Coordinates of N, CA and C in Angstrom, one line a residue:
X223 N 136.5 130.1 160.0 CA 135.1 130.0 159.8 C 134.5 128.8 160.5
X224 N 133.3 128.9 161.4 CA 132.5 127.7 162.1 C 131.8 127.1 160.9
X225 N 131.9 125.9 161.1 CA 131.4 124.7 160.5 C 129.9 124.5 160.8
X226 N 128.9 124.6 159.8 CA 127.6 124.7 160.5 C 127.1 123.5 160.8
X227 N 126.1 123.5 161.8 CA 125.6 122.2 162.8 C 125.1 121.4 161.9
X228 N 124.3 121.7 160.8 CA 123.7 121.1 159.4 C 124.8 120.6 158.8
X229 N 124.4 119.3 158.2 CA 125.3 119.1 157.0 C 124.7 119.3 155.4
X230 N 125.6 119.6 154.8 CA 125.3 120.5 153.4 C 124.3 118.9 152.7
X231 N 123.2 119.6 152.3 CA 122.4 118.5 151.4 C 122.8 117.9 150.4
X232 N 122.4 116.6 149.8 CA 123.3 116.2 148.6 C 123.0 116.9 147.4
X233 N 121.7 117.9 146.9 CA 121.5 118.5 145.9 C 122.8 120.1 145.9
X234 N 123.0 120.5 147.1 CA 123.8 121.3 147.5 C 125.0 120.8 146.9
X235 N 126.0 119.8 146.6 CA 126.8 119.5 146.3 C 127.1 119.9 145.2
X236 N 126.3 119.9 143.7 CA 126.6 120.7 142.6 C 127.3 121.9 143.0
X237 N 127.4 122.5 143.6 CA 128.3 123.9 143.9 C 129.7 123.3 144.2
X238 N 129.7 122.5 144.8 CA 131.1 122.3 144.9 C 131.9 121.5 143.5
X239 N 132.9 121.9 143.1 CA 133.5 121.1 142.3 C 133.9 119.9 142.0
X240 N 133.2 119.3 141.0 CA 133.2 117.7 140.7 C 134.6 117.4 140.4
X241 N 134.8 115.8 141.3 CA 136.5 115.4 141.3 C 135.6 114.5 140.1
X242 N 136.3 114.3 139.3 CA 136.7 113.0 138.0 C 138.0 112.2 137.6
X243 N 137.6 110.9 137.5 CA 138.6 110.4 137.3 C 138.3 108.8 136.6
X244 N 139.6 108.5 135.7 CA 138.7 107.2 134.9 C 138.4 106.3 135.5
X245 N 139.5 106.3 137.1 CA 138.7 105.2 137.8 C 138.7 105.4 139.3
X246 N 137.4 105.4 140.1 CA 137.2 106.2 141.3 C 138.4 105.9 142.5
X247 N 139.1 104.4 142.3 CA 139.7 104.1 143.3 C 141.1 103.8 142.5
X248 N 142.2 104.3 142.1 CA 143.4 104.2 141.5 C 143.9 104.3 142.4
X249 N 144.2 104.7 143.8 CA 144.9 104.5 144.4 C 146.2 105.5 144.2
X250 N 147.2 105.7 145.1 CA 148.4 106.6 145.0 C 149.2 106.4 143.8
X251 N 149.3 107.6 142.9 CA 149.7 107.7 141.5 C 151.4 108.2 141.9
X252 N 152.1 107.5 141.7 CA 153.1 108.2 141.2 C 153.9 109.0 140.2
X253 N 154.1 110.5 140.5 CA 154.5 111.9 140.2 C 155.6 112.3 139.6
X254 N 156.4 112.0 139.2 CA 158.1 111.8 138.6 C 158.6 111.3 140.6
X255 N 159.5 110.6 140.9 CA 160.2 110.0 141.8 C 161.7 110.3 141.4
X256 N 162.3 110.2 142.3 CA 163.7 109.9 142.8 C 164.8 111.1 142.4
X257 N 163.7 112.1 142.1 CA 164.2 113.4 141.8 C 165.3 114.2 142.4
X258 N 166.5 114.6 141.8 CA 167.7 115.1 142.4 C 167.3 116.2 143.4
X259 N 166.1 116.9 143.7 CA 166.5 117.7 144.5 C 165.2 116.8 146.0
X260 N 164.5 115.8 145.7 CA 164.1 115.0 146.7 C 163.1 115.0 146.3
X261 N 162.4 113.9 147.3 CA 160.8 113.2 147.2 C 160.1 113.0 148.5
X262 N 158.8 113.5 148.0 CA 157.9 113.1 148.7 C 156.8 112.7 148.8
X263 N 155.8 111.5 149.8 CA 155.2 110.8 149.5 C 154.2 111.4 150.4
X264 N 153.2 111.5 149.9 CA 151.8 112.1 150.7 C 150.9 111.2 150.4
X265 N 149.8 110.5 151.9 CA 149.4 109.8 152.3 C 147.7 110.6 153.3
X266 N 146.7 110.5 152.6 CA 145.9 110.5 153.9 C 145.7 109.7 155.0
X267 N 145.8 110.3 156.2 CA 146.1 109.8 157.6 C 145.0 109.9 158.5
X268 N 144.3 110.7 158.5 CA 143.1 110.7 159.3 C 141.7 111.6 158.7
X269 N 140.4 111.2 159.0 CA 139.6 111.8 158.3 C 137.9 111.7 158.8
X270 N 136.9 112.6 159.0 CA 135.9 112.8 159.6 C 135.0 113.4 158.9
X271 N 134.1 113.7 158.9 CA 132.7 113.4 158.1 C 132.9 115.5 157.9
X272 N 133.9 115.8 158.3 CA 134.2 117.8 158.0 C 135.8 117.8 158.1
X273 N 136.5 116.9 158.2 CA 138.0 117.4 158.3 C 138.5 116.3 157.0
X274 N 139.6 116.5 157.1 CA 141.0 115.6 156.3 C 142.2 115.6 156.7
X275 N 143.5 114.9 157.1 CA 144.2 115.4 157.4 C 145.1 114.5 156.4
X276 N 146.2 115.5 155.3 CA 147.1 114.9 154.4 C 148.4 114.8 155.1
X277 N 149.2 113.7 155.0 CA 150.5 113.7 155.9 C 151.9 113.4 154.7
X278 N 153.1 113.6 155.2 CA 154.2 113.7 154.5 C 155.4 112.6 154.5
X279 N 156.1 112.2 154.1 CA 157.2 111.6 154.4 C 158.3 112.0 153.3
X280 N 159.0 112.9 153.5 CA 160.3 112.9 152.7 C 161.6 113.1 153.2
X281 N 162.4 113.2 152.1 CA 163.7 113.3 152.4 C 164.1 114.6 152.3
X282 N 163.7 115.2 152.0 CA 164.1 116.5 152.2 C 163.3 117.7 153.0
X283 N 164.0 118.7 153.5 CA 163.0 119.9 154.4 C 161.9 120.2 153.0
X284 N 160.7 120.6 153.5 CA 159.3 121.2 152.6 C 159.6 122.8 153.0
X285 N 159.4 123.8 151.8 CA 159.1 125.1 152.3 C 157.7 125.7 151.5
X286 N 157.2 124.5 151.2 CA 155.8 125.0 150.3 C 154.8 124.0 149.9
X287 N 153.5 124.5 149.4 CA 153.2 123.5 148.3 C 151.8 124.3 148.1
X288 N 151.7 123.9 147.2 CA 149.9 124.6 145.9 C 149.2 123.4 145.9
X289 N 148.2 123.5 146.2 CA 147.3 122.2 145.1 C 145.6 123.0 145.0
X290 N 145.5 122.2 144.4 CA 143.5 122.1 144.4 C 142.4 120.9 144.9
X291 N 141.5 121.6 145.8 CA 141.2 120.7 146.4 C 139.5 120.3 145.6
X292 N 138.9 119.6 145.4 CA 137.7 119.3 144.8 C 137.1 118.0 145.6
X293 N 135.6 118.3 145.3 CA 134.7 117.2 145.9 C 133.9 117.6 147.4
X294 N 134.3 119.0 148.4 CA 134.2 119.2 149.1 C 133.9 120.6 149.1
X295 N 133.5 121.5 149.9 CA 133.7 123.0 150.5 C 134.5 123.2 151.1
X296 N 135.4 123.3 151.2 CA 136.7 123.8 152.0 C 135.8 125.3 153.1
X297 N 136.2 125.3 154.2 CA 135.8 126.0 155.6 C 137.2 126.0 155.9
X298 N 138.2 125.6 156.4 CA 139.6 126.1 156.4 C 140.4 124.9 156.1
X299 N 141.5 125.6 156.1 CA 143.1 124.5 155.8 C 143.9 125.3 156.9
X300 N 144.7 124.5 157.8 CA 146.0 125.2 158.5 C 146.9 123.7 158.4
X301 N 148.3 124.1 159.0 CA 149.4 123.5 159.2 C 150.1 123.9 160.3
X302 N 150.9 123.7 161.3 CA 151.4 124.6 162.3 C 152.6 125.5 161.8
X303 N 153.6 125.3 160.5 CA 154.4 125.7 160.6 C 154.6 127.0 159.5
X304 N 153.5 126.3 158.6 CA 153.7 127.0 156.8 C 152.4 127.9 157.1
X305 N 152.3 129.0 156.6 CA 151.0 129.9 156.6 C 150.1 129.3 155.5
X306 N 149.2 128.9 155.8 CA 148.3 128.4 154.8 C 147.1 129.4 154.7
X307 N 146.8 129.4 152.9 CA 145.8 130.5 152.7 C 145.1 129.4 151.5
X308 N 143.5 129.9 150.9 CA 142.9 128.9 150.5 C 141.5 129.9 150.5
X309 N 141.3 129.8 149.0 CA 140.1 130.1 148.3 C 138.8 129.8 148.4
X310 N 137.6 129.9 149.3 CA 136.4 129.4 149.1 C 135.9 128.8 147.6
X311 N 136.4 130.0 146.8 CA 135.7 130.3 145.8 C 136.2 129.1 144.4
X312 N 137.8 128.9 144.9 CA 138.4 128.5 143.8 C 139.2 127.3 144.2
X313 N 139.0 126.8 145.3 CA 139.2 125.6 146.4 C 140.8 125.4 146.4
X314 N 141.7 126.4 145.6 CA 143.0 126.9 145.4 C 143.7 127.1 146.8
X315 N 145.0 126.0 147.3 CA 145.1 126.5 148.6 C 146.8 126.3 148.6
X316 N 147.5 127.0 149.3 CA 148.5 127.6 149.1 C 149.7 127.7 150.5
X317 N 150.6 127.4 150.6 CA 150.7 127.5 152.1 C 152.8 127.5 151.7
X318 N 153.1 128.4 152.3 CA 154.8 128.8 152.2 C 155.0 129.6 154.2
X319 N 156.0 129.9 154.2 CA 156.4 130.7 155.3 C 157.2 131.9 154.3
X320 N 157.0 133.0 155.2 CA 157.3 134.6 154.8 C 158.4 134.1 155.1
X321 N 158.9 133.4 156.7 CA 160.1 133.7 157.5 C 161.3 132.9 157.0
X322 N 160.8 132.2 155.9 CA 161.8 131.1 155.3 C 161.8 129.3 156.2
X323 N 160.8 129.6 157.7 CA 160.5 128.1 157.6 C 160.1 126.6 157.0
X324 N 160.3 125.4 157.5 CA 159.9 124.7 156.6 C 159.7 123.2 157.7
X325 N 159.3 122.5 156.8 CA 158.5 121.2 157.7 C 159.5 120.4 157.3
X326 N 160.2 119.4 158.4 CA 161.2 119.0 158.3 C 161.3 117.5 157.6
X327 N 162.6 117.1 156.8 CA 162.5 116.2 155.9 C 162.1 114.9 157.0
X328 N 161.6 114.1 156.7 CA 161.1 112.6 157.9 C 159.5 112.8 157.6
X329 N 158.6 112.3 158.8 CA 157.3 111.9 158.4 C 156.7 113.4 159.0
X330 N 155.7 114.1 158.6 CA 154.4 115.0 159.3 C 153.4 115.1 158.7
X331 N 152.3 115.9 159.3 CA 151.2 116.6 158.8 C 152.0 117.9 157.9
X332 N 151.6 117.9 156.5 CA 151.1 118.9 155.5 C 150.4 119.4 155.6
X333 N 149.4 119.1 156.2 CA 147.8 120.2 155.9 C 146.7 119.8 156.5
X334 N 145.9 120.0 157.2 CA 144.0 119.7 157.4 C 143.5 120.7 156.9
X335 N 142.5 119.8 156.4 CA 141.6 120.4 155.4 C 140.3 120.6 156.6
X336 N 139.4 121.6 156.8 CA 137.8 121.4 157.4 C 137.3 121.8 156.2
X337 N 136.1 121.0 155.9 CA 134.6 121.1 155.3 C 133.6 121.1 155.5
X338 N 132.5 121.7 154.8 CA 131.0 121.1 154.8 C 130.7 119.8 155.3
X339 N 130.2 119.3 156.2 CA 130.0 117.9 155.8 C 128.6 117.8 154.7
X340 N 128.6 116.7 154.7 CA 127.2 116.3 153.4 C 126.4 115.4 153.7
X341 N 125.3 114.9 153.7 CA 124.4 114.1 154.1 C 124.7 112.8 153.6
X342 N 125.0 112.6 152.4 CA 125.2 111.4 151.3 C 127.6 111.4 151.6
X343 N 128.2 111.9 152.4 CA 129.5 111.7 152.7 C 130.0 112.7 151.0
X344 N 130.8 112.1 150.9 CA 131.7 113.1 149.5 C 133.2 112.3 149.2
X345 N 133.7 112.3 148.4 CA 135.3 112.0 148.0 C 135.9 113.4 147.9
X346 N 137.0 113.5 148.8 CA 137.9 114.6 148.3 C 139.4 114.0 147.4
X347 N 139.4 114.7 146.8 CA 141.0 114.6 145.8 C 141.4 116.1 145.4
X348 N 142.8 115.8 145.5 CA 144.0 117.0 145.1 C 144.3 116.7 143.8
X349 N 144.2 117.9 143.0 CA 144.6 118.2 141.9 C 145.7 119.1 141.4
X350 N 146.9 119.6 140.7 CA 147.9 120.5 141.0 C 148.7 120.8 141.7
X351 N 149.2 119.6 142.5 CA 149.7 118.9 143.1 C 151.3 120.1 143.0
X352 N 151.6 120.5 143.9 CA 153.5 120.7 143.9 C 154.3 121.1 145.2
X353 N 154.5 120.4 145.4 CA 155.7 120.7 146.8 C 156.6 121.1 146.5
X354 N 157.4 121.9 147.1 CA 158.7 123.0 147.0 C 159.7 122.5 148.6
X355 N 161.2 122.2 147.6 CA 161.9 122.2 148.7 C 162.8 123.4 148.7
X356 N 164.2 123.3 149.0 CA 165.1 124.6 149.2 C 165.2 125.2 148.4
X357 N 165.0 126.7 148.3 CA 165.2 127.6 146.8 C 164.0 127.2 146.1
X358 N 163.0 126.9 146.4 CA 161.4 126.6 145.3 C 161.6 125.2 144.6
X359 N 162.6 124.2 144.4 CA 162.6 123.4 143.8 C 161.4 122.4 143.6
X360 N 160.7 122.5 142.7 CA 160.2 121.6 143.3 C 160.3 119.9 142.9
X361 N 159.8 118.9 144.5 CA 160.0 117.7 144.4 C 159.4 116.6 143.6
X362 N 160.1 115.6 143.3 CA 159.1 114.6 142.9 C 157.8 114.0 144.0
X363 N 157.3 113.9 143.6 CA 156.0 113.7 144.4 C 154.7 112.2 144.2
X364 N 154.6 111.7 145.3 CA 153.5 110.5 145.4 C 152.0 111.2 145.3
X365 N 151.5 111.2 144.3 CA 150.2 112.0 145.1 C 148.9 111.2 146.1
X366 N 148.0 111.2 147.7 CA 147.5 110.6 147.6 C 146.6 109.6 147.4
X367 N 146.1 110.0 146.3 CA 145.0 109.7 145.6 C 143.7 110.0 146.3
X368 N 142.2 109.8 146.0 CA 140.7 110.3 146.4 C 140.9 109.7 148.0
X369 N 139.8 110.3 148.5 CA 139.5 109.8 149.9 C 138.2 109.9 150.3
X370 N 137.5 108.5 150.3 CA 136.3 108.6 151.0 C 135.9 109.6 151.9
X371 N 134.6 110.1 152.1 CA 134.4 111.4 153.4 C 133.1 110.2 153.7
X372 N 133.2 110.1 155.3 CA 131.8 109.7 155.9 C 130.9 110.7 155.4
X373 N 129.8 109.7 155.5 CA 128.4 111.0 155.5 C 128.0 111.8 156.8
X374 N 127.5 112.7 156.9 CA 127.5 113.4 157.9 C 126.4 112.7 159.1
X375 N 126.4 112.7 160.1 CA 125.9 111.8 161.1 C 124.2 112.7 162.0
X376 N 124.0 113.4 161.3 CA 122.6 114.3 161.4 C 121.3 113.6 161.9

């Protein structure tokens, strides 16, 4: 889906789902760690007034992961390696390989997010957080915490 040349108004935003939290900037929460079947630490790495891009570092291969995304419109999510699919409606995004692929244990990109942009910028945050390593296990996990969005440059 193209990204329209307007950015979404700030009264427009009520449609998208409100991120809450007790405190806007906590920073990276840690998720159970040092988990026998491995860990990983996710980090936002780069970011534009309609994209996001969430990045990885673990020790073990990734063959999945679920989360929810809020604070934004989601327009797409891809990854090169994992098929990613992802809900307008329910900002629910999902991303495994049929073929049994997987994103190799060390540092990468997990996911880009594109959005709406917004006039007044936005915070996105992940909620439902779960990474899956060999056999579905899933890992312990760093989550990255919110991320400022520029306002849109209109």
């Amino acid at each position: 889906m193209e990204i329209p040349a307007k950015c979404l108004p700030s009264s427009a935003a009520a449609t998208v789902p409100e991120y809450r939290a007790s405190s806007p900037k906590l920073g990276p929460r840690l998720i159970p760690a040092n988990t026998q079947d491995g860990d990983v630490v996710l980090t936002w790495t780069s970011s534009s007034e309609s994209s996001a891009t969430l990045s990885y570092e673990s020790n073990v291969d990734l063959y999945g992961f679920q989360l929810n995304v809020a604070g934004v419109a989601l327009t797409d999510a891809y990854d090169g390696v994992l098929d990613v699919s992802f809900s307008e409606v329910t900002q629910n995004v999902i991303a495994f390989s049929m073929l049994g692929e997987s994103l190799p244990a060390g540092e990468g990109v997990l996911v880009t997010f594109e959005f709406v942009p917004e006039v007044d910028g936005a915070t996105i945050a992940l909620s439902g957080l779960l990474v899956v390593g060999d056999g579905g296990a899933a890992l312990g996990l760093t989550d990255p915490g919110a991320l400022d969005i520029d306002p849109c440059a209109n």
